[in-house]
Short mmCIF file of C-alpha atoms in Angstrom, two decimals:
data_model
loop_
_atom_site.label_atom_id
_atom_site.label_comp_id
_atom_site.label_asym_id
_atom_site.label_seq_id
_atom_site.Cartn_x
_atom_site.Cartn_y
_atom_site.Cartn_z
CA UNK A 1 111.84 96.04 120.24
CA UNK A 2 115.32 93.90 120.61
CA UNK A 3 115.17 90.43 119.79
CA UNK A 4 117.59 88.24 121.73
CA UNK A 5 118.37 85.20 119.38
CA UNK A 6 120.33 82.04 120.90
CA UNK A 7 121.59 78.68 119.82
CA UNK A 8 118.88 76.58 121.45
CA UNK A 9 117.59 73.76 119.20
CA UNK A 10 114.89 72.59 121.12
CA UNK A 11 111.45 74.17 121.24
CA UNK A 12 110.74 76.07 124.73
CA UNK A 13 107.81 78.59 125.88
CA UNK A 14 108.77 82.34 124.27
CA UNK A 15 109.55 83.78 127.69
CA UNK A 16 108.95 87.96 128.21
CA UNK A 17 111.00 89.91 130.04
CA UNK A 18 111.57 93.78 131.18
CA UNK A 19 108.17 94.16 130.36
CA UNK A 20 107.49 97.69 129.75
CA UNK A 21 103.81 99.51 129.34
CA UNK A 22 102.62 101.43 126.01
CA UNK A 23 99.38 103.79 126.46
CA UNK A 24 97.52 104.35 123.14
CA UNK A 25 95.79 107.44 121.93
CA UNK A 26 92.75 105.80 123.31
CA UNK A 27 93.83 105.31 126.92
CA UNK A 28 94.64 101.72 126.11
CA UNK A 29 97.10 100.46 127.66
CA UNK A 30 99.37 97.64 126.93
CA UNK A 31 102.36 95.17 128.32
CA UNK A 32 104.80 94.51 126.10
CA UNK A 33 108.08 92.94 126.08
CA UNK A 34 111.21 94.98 125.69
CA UNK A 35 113.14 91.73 124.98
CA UNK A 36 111.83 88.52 123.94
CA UNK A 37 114.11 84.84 123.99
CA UNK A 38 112.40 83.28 120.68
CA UNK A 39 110.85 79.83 120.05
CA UNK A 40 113.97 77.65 118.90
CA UNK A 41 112.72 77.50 115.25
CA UNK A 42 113.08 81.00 114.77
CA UNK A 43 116.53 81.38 116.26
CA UNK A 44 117.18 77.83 114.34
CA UNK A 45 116.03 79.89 111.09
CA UNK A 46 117.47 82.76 111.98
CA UNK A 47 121.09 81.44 111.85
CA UNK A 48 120.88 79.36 109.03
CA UNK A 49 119.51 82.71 107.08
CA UNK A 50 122.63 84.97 108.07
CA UNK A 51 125.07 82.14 106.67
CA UNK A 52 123.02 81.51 103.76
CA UNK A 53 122.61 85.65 102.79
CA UNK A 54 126.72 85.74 103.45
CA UNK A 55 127.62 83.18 100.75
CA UNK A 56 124.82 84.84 98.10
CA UNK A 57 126.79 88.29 98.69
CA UNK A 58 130.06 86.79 98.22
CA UNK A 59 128.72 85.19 94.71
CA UNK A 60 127.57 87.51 92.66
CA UNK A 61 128.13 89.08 89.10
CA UNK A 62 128.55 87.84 85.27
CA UNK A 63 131.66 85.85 85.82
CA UNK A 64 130.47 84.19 89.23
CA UNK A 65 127.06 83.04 87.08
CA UNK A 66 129.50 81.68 84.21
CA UNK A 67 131.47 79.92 86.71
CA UNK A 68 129.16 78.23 88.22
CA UNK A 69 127.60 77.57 85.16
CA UNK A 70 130.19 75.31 83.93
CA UNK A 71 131.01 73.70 86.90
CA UNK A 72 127.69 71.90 86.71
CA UNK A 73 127.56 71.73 83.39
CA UNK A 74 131.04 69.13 84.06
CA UNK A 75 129.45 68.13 87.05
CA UNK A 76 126.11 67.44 87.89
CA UNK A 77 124.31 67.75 85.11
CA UNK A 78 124.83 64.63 83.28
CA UNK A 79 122.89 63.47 86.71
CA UNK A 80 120.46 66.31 86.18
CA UNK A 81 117.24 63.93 85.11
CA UNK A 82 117.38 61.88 88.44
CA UNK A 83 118.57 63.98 90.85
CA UNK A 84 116.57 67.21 90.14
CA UNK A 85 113.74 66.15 92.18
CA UNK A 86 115.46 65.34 95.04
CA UNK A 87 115.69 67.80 97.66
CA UNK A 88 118.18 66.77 99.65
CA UNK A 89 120.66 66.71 97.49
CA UNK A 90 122.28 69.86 95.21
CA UNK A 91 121.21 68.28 92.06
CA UNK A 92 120.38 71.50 90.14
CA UNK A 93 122.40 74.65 89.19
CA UNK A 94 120.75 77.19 91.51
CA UNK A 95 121.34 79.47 88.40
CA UNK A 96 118.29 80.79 89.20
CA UNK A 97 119.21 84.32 91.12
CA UNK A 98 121.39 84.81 88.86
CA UNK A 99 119.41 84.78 85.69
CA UNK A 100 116.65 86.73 87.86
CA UNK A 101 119.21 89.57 88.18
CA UNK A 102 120.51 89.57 84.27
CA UNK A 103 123.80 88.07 85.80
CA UNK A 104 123.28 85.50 83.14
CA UNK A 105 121.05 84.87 80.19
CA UNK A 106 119.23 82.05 78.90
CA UNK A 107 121.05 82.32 75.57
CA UNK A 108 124.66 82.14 77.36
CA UNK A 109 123.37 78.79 79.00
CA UNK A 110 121.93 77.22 76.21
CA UNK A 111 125.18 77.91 73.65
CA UNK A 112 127.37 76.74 76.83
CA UNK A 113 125.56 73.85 77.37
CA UNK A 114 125.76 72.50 73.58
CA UNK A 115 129.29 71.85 74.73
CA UNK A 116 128.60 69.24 77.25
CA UNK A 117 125.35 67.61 75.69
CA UNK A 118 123.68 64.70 77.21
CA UNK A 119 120.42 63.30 78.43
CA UNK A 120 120.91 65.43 81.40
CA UNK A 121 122.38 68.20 80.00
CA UNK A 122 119.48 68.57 77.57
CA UNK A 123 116.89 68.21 80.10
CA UNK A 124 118.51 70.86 81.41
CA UNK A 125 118.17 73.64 78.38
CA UNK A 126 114.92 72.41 78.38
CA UNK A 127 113.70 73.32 81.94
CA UNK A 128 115.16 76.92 80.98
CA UNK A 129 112.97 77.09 78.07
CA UNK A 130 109.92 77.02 80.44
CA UNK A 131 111.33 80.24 82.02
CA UNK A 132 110.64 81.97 78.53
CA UNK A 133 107.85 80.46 77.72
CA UNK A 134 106.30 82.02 80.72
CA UNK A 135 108.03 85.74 79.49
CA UNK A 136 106.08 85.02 76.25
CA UNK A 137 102.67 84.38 77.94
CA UNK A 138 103.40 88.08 80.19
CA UNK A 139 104.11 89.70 76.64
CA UNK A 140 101.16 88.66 75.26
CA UNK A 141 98.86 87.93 78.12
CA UNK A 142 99.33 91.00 80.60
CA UNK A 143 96.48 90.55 82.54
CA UNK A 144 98.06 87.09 83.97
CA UNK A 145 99.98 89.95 86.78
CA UNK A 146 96.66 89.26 88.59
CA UNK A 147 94.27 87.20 86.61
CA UNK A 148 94.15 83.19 85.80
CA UNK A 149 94.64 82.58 81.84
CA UNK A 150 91.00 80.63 82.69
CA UNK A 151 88.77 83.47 83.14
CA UNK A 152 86.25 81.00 84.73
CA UNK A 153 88.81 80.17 87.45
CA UNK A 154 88.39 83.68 88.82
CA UNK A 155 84.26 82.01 89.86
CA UNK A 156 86.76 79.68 91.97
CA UNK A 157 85.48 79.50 96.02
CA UNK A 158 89.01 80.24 97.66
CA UNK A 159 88.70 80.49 101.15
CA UNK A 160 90.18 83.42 103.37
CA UNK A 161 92.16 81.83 106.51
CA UNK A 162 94.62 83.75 107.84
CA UNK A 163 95.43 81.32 110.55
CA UNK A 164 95.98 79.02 107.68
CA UNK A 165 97.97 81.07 105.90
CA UNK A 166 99.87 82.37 108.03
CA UNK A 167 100.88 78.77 109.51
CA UNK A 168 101.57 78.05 105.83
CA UNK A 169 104.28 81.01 105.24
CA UNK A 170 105.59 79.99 108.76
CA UNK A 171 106.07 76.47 108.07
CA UNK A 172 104.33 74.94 110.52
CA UNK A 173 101.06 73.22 109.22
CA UNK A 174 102.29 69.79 110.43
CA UNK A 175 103.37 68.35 107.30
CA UNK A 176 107.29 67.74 107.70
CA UNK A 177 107.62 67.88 103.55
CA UNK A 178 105.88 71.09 103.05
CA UNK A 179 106.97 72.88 106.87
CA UNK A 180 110.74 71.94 105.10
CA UNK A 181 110.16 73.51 102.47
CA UNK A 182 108.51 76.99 103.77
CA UNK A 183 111.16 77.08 106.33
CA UNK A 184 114.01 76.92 103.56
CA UNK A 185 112.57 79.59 101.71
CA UNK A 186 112.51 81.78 104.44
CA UNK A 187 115.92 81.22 105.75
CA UNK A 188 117.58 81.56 102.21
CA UNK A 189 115.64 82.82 100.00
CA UNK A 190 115.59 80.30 97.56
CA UNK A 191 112.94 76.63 97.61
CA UNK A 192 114.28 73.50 95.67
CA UNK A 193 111.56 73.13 92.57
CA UNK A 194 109.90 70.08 93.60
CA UNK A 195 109.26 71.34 96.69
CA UNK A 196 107.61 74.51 95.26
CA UNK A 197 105.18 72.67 93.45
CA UNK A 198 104.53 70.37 97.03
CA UNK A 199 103.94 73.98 99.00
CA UNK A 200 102.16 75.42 96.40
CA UNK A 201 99.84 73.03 95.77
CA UNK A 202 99.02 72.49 99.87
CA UNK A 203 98.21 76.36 99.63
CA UNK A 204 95.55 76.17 96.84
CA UNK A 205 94.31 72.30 97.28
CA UNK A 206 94.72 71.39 100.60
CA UNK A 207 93.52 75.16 102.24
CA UNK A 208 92.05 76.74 99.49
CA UNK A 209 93.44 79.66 99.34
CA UNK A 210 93.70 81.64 96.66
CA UNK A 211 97.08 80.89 94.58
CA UNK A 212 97.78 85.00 94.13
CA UNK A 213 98.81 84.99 97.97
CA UNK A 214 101.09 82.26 97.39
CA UNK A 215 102.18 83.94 94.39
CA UNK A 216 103.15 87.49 96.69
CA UNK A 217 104.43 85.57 99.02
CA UNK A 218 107.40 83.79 96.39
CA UNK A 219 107.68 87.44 95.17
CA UNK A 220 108.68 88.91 98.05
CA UNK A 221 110.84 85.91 99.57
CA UNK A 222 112.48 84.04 96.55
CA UNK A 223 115.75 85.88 96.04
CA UNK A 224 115.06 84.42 92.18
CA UNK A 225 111.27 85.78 92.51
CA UNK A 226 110.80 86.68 88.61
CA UNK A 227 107.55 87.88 88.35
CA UNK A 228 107.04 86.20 85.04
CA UNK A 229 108.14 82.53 86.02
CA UNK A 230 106.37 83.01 89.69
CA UNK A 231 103.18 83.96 88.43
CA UNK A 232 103.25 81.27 85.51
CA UNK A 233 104.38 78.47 88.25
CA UNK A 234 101.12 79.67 90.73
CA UNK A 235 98.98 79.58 87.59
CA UNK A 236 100.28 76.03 86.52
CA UNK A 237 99.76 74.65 90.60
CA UNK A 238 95.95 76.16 90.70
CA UNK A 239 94.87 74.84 87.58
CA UNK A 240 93.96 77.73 85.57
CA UNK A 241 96.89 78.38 83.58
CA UNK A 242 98.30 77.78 80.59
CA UNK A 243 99.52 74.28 80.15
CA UNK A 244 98.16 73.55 83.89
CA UNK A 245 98.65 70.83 85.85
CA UNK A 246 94.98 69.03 85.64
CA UNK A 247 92.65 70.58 88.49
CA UNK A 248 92.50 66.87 89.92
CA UNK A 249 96.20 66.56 90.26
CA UNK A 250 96.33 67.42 94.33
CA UNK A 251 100.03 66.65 95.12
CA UNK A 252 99.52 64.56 98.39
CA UNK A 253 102.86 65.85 100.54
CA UNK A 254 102.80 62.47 102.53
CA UNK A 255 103.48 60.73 99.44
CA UNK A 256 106.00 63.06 98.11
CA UNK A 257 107.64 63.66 100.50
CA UNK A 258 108.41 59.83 101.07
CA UNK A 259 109.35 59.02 97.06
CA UNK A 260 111.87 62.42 97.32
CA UNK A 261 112.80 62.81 100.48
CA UNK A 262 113.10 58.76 101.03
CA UNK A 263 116.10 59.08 104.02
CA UNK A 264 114.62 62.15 105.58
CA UNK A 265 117.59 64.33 104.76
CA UNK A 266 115.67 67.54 103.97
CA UNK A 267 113.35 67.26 106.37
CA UNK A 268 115.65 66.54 109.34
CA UNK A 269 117.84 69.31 108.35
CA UNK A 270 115.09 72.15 108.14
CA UNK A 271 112.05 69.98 111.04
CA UNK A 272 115.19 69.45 113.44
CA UNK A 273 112.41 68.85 116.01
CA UNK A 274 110.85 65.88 114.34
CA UNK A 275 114.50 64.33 113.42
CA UNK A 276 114.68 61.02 115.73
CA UNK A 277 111.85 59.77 114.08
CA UNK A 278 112.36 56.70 111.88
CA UNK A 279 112.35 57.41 108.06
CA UNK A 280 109.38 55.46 108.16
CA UNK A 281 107.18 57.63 109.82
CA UNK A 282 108.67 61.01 109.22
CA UNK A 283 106.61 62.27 106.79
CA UNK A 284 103.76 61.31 108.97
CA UNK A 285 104.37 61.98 112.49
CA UNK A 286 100.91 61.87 113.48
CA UNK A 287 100.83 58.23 112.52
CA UNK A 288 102.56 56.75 116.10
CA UNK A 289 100.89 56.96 119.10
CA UNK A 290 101.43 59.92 121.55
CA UNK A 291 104.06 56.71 123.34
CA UNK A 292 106.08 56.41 120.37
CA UNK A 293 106.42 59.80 119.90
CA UNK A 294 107.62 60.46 123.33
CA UNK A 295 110.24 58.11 122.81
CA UNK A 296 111.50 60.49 119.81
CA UNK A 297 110.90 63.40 122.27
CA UNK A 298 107.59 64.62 120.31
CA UNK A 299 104.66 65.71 121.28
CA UNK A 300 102.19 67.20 118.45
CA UNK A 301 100.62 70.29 119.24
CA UNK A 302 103.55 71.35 121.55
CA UNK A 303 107.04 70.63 119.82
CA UNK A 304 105.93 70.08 116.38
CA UNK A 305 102.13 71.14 115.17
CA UNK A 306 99.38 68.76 114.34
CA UNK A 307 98.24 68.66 110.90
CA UNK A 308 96.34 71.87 110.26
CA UNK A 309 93.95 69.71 107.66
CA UNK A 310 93.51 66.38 106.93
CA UNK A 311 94.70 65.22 103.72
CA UNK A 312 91.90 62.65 102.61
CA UNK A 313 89.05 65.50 103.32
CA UNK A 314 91.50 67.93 102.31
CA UNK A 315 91.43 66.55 98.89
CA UNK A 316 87.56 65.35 98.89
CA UNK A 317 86.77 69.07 99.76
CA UNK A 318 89.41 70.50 97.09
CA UNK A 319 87.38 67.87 93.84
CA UNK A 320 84.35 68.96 94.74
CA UNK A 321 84.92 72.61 94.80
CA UNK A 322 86.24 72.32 91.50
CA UNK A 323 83.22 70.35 90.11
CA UNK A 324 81.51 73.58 91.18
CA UNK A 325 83.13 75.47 88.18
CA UNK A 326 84.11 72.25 85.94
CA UNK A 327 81.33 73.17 83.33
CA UNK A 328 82.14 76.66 82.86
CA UNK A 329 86.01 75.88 82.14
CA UNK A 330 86.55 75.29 78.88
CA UNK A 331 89.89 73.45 78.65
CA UNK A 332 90.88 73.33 75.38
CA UNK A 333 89.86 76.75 74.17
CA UNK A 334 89.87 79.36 77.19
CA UNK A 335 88.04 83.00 75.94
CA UNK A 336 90.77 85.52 77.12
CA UNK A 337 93.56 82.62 74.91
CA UNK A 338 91.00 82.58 71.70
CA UNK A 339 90.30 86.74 72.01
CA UNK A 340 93.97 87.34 72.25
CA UNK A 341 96.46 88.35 69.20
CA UNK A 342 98.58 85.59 70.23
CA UNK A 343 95.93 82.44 69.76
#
C-alpha cells in the first residue's frame, strides 16, 4: 500500500482514495485504499523522524562518541544537575546510543570526566554508574529478562487494554506531557529521561498494564534500547525492582509536566495541535471549557484526544490494587535476592 505523506500541520479526516477490492480465501471481500493522505500527526512525525535518523547516521563511531563527549563535558555539564530534567532543553549528553553500540565505554567517560570535575560533572559519572549497576543485576539475576526481582509482583492484577495501549505507544492518551514524550520516541528514537519515567509510569499506574510491554516497546524503539538498563528502568517504574521507586510513588503527568516543562516548549514542539494554549493550561487542556478551547482552535475528542483515564481514579484504582499484594511483598528481603549467590 503507498502512503502519501504531506506537510499539513493541522489535523484533518484520513481521506481514501483509488479504492481497490481484495477477496480472501474465504470469499470475503474487502475495500481498501490504494493510497491514503494521513492524519497530520503522522506526516508531522513522519518528517521530524527522517531528519532526526539523517543526523544519527552522519554521527557515528569511536571518535564521534569522544567528541561529543568532551564537548559537554566543557559545556553543559557543569549545568548538568539543573538542567537534566528539563526536557526542553539539551541538558544531557545523549551519549546514550553510543555507549549502547560499544562506540564508547563507561570507563572512557568516567577517566575523561575526572578532567573537568564539578558538581555537575560528578552527577554526571554518577548517573552512568546506574547503567552498570543494572549490567550487574542481569549477571547475577538472569531471570529479570522477563521476571520482577519481587517474585510477589508477578500476583500483580495488570490489566490487558489494547485500546489503551495502543493509544499509549501512539501518543495520544490526552495527556500533552506524556503524548510528547511517546511521540519523540517514535520520531527519533531516543526519549529525554525524565520523560521516560513520566510515560512509564502512566503505562503501569495510570492503565495498568503490565510494565514488560512497556519494556518491548523501549526495546524495539529506543535507538539506545540496552536490554540491561531498559529492563532495570521498567522494573524501577513498576515497583518491583531492585532499588524501586516506592509502589505509591504514581508520577502525576499534570504535575510534571508543569514543574519541567514550565513554558510549554516540549510539548508545543511534539502536541503542535494543542500549542496556542496558554502555558497555564497546557498540560491540562481539558480544564477550559469547550469556548476557550475553540478560541485556541481545539476541540477534544477531534483535534487532540480526551484523557483516556482520569488521573485522581487513575491513581485511587492503581493504591488499591497494590494493597491487594502489599502483604506478600517483602521489601527489604525479596526470596529470589536472599536465594541468589549475589545476596
Amino acid at each position: 500500500m503507498r502512503i502519501k505523506r504531506t506537510r499539513k500541520f493541522k489535523h484533518e479526516p484520513v481521506k481514501l482514495t483509488e479504492m481497490s477490492t481484495v477477496t480472501t480465501d474465504e470469499g470475503r471481500k474487502y475495500v481498501t485504499p490504494d493510497e491514503i493522505e494521513l492524519p497530520s500527526i503522522t506526516t508531522v512525525l513522519s518528517i521530524l523522524s527522517r531528519d532526526s535518523i539523517a543526523k544519527w547516521r552522519k554521527r557515528v563511531g569511536e571518535e564521534e562518541a569522544n567528541r561529543i563527549l568532551v564537548h559537554f563535558l566543557k559545556s553543559e555539564a557543569r549545568k548538568y544537575g539543573k538542567q537534566r530534567n528539563i526536557p526542553g532543553v539539551r541538558g544531557t549528553s545523549r551519549l546514550s546510543p553510543y555507549l549502547r553500540f560499544g562506540e564508547i565505554s563507561p570507563k572512557t567517560i568516567w577517566h575523561v570526566s575526572k578532567d573537568y570535575s564539578n558538581p555537575g560533572t560528578d552527577h554526571f559519572v554518577r548517573e552512568v554508574g546506574w547503567r552498570e549497576f543494572s549490567y550487574h543485576l542481569m549477571a547475577n539475576f538472569p531471570f529479570l529478562s522477563n521476571k520482577p526481582l519481587r517474585e510477589n509482583f508477578e500476583q500483580f492484577p495488570w490489566r490487558d487494554s489494547d485500546e489503551d495501549y495502543e493509544a499509549w505507544t501512539k501518543g495520544m492518551t490526552g495527556y500533552p506531557i506524556v503524548d510528547a514524550g511517546m511521540r519523540e520516541l517514535y520520531a527519533t528514537g531516543w526519549m529525554h529521561n525524565r520523560v521516560r519515567m513520566i510515560v512509564s509510569s502512566f503505562l503501569v499506574k495510570h492503565l495498568l498494564i503490565d510494565w514488560r510491554k512497556g519494556e518491548r516497546w523501549f526495546f524495539d524503539t529506543l535507538l539506545d534500547g540496552d536490554f540491561c538498563s531498559n529492563n532495570a528502568g521498567w522494573q524501577w517504574v513498576s515497583g518491583g525492582g531492585a532499588d524501586a521507586a516506592p509502589y505509591y510513588r504514581i508520577f502525576n503527568p499534570i504535575l510534571q509536566g508543569k514543574k519541567f516543562d514550565t513554558g510549554g516548549r516540549y510539548v508545543r514542539k511534539w502536541v503542535p495541535e494543542i500549542a496556542d494554549i496558554p502555558n497555564a493550561n497546557l498540560h491540562a487542556p481539558w480544564e477550559l471549557s469547550e469556548g476557550q478551547l475553540q478560541l485556541f482552535g481545539v476541540k477534544l475528542g477531534e483535534t487532540y484526544p480526551e484523557p483516556i483515564v482520569n488521573h485522581e481514579f487513575a491513581r485511587k484504582r492503581a493504591l488499591e490494587s497494590f494493597d491487594q499484594i502489599l502483604s506478600l511483598i517483602h521489601i527489604s528481603e525479596p526470596t529470589r535476592l536472599l536465594s541468589s549467590s549475589y545476596a
